[in-house]
Short mmCIF file of C-alpha atoms in Angstrom, two decimals:
data_model
loop_
_atom_site.label_atom_id
_atom_site.label_comp_id
_atom_site.label_asym_id
_atom_site.label_seq_id
_atom_site.Cartn_x
_atom_site.Cartn_y
_atom_site.Cartn_z
CA MET A 1 -1.26 -23.81 -9.83
CA GLU A 2 -1.58 -25.45 -13.24
CA SER A 3 -2.51 -22.22 -15.01
CA VAL A 4 0.42 -20.41 -13.38
CA ASN A 5 2.79 -23.09 -14.62
CA GLU A 6 1.25 -22.87 -18.07
CA THR A 7 1.77 -19.10 -18.10
CA PHE A 8 5.40 -19.54 -17.08
CA PHE A 9 6.24 -22.24 -19.60
CA GLY A 10 4.20 -20.48 -22.25
CA CYS A 11 6.73 -17.65 -22.30
CA LEU A 12 9.72 -19.96 -22.78
CA PRO A 13 10.96 -21.31 -26.10
CA ARG A 14 10.96 -25.10 -26.25
CA SER A 15 14.76 -25.18 -26.14
CA VAL A 16 14.71 -23.41 -22.75
CA ALA A 17 11.65 -25.16 -21.32
CA ASP A 18 13.19 -28.56 -22.08
CA LEU A 19 16.45 -27.90 -20.25
CA ARG A 20 16.73 -30.56 -17.55
CA THR A 21 16.22 -29.13 -14.06
CA GLU A 22 16.93 -31.14 -10.91
CA ALA A 23 14.44 -29.26 -8.71
CA TYR A 24 10.70 -30.00 -8.97
CA LEU A 25 9.48 -27.00 -10.91
CA PRO A 26 5.69 -27.48 -10.72
CA VAL A 27 5.67 -26.45 -7.04
CA ILE A 28 8.48 -23.88 -7.40
CA ILE A 29 7.21 -21.85 -10.32
CA PRO A 30 4.00 -20.54 -8.66
CA TRP A 31 6.05 -19.06 -5.82
CA PHE A 32 8.54 -17.56 -8.25
CA MET A 33 5.65 -16.00 -10.16
CA LYS A 34 4.32 -14.49 -6.91
CA SER A 35 7.68 -12.77 -6.49
CA LEU A 36 7.58 -10.95 -9.83
CA ASP A 37 5.85 -7.88 -8.40
CA ILE A 38 8.05 -7.79 -5.28
CA PRO A 39 10.96 -5.35 -5.64
CA GLY A 40 14.37 -6.97 -5.81
CA ASP A 41 16.57 -9.53 -7.50
CA VAL A 42 16.39 -13.33 -7.64
CA CYS A 43 19.03 -15.68 -6.18
CA GLU A 44 19.55 -19.39 -6.63
CA PHE A 45 22.13 -20.79 -4.22
CA GLY A 46 23.38 -24.16 -5.41
CA CYS A 47 22.39 -23.87 -9.06
CA PHE A 48 24.49 -26.85 -10.31
CA ARG A 49 24.25 -26.35 -14.09
CA GLY A 50 21.97 -23.33 -13.73
CA THR A 51 19.06 -24.50 -15.85
CA MET A 52 16.44 -23.24 -13.38
CA SER A 53 18.18 -19.86 -13.26
CA ILE A 54 18.12 -19.72 -17.06
CA LYS A 55 14.37 -20.31 -17.03
CA PHE A 56 13.80 -17.70 -14.34
CA ALA A 57 15.91 -15.12 -16.17
CA TYR A 58 14.20 -15.81 -19.48
CA ALA A 59 10.83 -15.36 -17.77
CA LEU A 60 11.95 -12.02 -16.31
CA ARG A 61 12.78 -10.84 -19.81
CA ALA A 62 9.53 -12.20 -21.24
CA PHE A 63 7.44 -10.48 -18.55
CA CYS A 64 9.39 -7.22 -18.98
CA LYS A 65 10.80 -7.24 -15.45
CA THR A 66 13.76 -5.20 -16.57
CA ASP A 67 14.74 -4.12 -13.05
CA LYS A 68 15.53 -7.66 -11.90
CA THR A 69 18.57 -9.94 -12.26
CA VAL A 70 18.91 -13.64 -11.49
CA TYR A 71 22.10 -14.50 -9.58
CA ALA A 72 23.14 -18.16 -9.92
CA PHE A 73 25.57 -19.28 -7.20
CA ASP A 74 27.66 -22.43 -7.28
CA THR A 75 31.25 -23.59 -6.97
CA PHE A 76 30.77 -25.22 -10.39
CA GLU A 77 33.32 -27.73 -9.11
CA GLY A 78 31.19 -29.82 -6.75
CA PHE A 79 31.27 -29.79 -2.97
CA GLN A 80 34.49 -28.68 -1.34
CA MET A 81 33.79 -30.68 1.86
CA ASP A 82 32.14 -33.85 3.08
CA ASP A 83 28.76 -33.42 4.74
CA PRO A 84 29.65 -32.60 8.38
CA SER A 85 26.38 -34.21 9.52
CA GLY A 86 27.36 -37.57 8.07
CA GLY A 87 25.19 -37.57 4.96
CA PRO A 88 26.30 -39.35 1.79
CA LEU A 89 27.36 -36.20 -0.12
CA THR A 90 31.13 -35.83 -0.15
CA ILE A 91 33.91 -33.74 -1.69
CA GLY A 92 33.33 -33.63 -5.43
CA SER A 93 29.61 -34.46 -5.33
CA TYR A 94 27.79 -32.51 -8.05
CA SER A 95 31.03 -31.89 -9.90
CA ASP A 96 30.22 -30.31 -13.24
CA ASN A 97 31.58 -31.67 -16.47
CA HIS A 98 29.46 -29.56 -18.79
CA ASN A 99 31.32 -26.22 -18.48
CA ALA A 100 28.23 -24.78 -16.80
CA PHE A 101 29.88 -21.56 -15.66
CA GLU A 102 31.06 -20.77 -19.17
CA GLU A 103 27.67 -21.66 -20.63
CA LEU A 104 25.83 -19.49 -18.10
CA THR A 105 28.21 -16.65 -18.88
CA LYS A 106 27.14 -16.92 -22.52
CA TRP A 107 23.48 -16.89 -21.50
CA SER A 108 24.11 -13.75 -19.44
CA LYS A 109 24.73 -11.82 -22.65
CA ALA A 110 21.11 -12.38 -23.71
CA ILE A 111 19.06 -12.62 -20.50
CA PRO A 112 19.30 -10.99 -17.02
CA LEU A 113 21.43 -13.77 -15.52
CA ARG A 114 24.67 -13.48 -13.60
CA PRO A 115 26.58 -16.66 -12.66
CA MET A 116 28.45 -16.35 -9.35
CA LYS A 117 31.33 -18.80 -9.01
CA GLY A 118 32.88 -19.79 -5.68
CA ASP A 119 31.97 -20.50 -2.07
CA ALA A 120 28.48 -19.02 -1.69
CA ARG A 121 29.26 -18.02 1.91
CA GLU A 122 31.78 -15.51 0.57
CA VAL A 123 30.52 -14.72 -2.91
CA CYS A 124 27.05 -13.75 -1.62
CA LYS A 125 28.69 -10.76 0.09
CA GLN A 126 28.77 -9.13 -3.35
CA LEU A 127 24.99 -8.74 -3.30
CA THR A 128 23.81 -5.23 -2.43
CA ARG A 129 20.26 -4.90 -3.79
CA PRO A 130 17.01 -6.09 -2.19
CA LEU A 131 15.92 -9.64 -2.93
CA SER A 132 12.45 -10.71 -4.03
CA TYR A 133 13.05 -14.46 -4.36
CA VAL A 134 15.68 -16.68 -2.75
CA TRP A 135 16.16 -20.39 -3.50
CA LEU A 136 18.47 -22.22 -1.08
CA ASP A 137 19.70 -25.58 -2.36
CA LEU A 138 23.11 -25.92 -0.72
CA ASP A 139 22.36 -29.31 0.94
CA PHE A 140 24.38 -28.61 4.12
CA ALA A 141 23.21 -26.47 7.05
CA VAL A 142 26.78 -25.24 7.53
CA LEU A 143 26.54 -23.63 4.09
CA MET A 144 22.97 -22.35 4.22
CA GLU A 145 23.07 -20.72 7.65
CA PRO A 146 25.93 -18.27 6.92
CA VAL A 147 24.47 -17.44 3.49
CA LEU A 148 21.11 -16.59 5.03
CA ASP A 149 22.84 -14.49 7.69
CA VAL A 150 24.73 -12.47 5.05
CA ILE A 151 21.72 -11.82 2.81
CA TRP A 152 19.31 -11.24 5.70
CA PRO A 153 19.55 -7.41 5.45
CA LEU A 154 18.50 -7.68 1.77
CA ILE A 155 15.40 -9.73 2.60
CA SER A 156 12.07 -8.05 3.31
CA LYS A 157 8.86 -9.35 4.85
CA ASP A 158 7.63 -9.92 1.27
CA THR A 159 10.65 -11.85 0.02
CA ILE A 160 9.81 -15.44 -0.90
CA ILE A 161 12.36 -17.91 0.43
CA GLY A 162 12.41 -21.46 -0.90
CA ILE A 163 14.46 -24.20 0.75
CA ASP A 164 15.12 -27.51 -0.97
CA ASP A 165 15.92 -30.91 0.59
CA VAL A 166 13.92 -30.33 3.80
CA GLY A 167 13.59 -33.83 5.24
CA ARG A 168 15.44 -35.56 2.42
CA PRO A 169 17.41 -38.52 3.88
CA GLU A 170 20.50 -37.65 1.83
CA THR A 171 20.68 -34.17 3.40
CA PRO A 172 20.19 -34.85 7.13
CA SER A 173 21.25 -31.42 8.41
CA VAL A 174 18.71 -29.35 6.45
CA ALA A 175 15.46 -30.15 8.30
CA PRO A 176 16.95 -29.61 11.80
CA TRP A 177 18.39 -26.26 10.67
CA VAL A 178 15.02 -25.20 9.26
CA GLU A 179 13.31 -26.16 12.51
CA LYS A 180 15.90 -24.19 14.48
CA ILE A 181 15.41 -20.95 12.57
CA ARG A 182 11.64 -21.38 12.70
CA ALA A 183 11.83 -21.87 16.47
CA GLU A 184 13.91 -18.70 16.71
CA GLY A 185 11.05 -16.85 15.04
CA LYS A 186 13.09 -15.92 12.02
CA LEU A 187 10.87 -17.53 9.36
CA THR A 188 7.20 -18.43 8.94
CA GLU A 189 6.37 -21.37 6.71
CA LEU A 190 4.10 -20.60 3.76
CA ALA A 191 3.96 -24.11 2.28
CA HIS A 192 5.62 -27.49 2.56
CA TYR A 193 5.62 -30.14 -0.17
CA GLU A 194 6.60 -33.25 1.74
CA GLY A 195 6.95 -35.61 -1.19
CA HIS A 196 9.30 -33.17 -2.90
CA PHE A 197 11.20 -32.04 0.24
CA ILE A 198 10.54 -28.36 -0.55
CA SER A 199 9.37 -25.60 1.81
CA PHE A 200 8.63 -21.93 1.25
CA PHE A 201 8.90 -19.21 3.88
CA ARG A 202 8.67 -15.49 4.53
CA ALA A 203 10.88 -13.56 6.91
CA ASN A 204 9.38 -12.29 10.14
CA LYS A 205 10.23 -8.66 9.62
CA ALA A 206 8.26 -5.50 10.22
#
């Protein structure tokens, strides 16, 4: 895992590598790297300021993956609802005061990155190409379930699906939703990093 992370960060300029990212990259990057040879685009749902998407897109350019684009989804205005499951996240949580959408739009002129502003449940309907890597960090099951349903036709048996906040106390609806879709036979778990509340899956498709 360490050498994979070194390869990833070795292709980034210091200014990009040092961008603060909320998600725990050391366990995420190896799975992203596995997706590079899988046909399809990359999606981050719930990108906040989009720093992980910037790193992914820069890596795609560095590794000459010219047929891929990173789509970074967020409202860029914080949550538009309180957590229906009673968690502490409320309307306005993760509000952005750094003009992230505008900054990501500037980045998109140099790297294969496309910021997608709005309710991910609706905006994700604009996707039409296959997906190689999906990162779901929407915190509420009521947001993640419809997004996964919409993009399901674009996901193959090889697509790598990462889900953040599985078992995190602040996001109480995520773990039960993950268990539900696993019980339905929709996903098979590839790895779970309990201390970081991150799981990776593949779709059970022929």
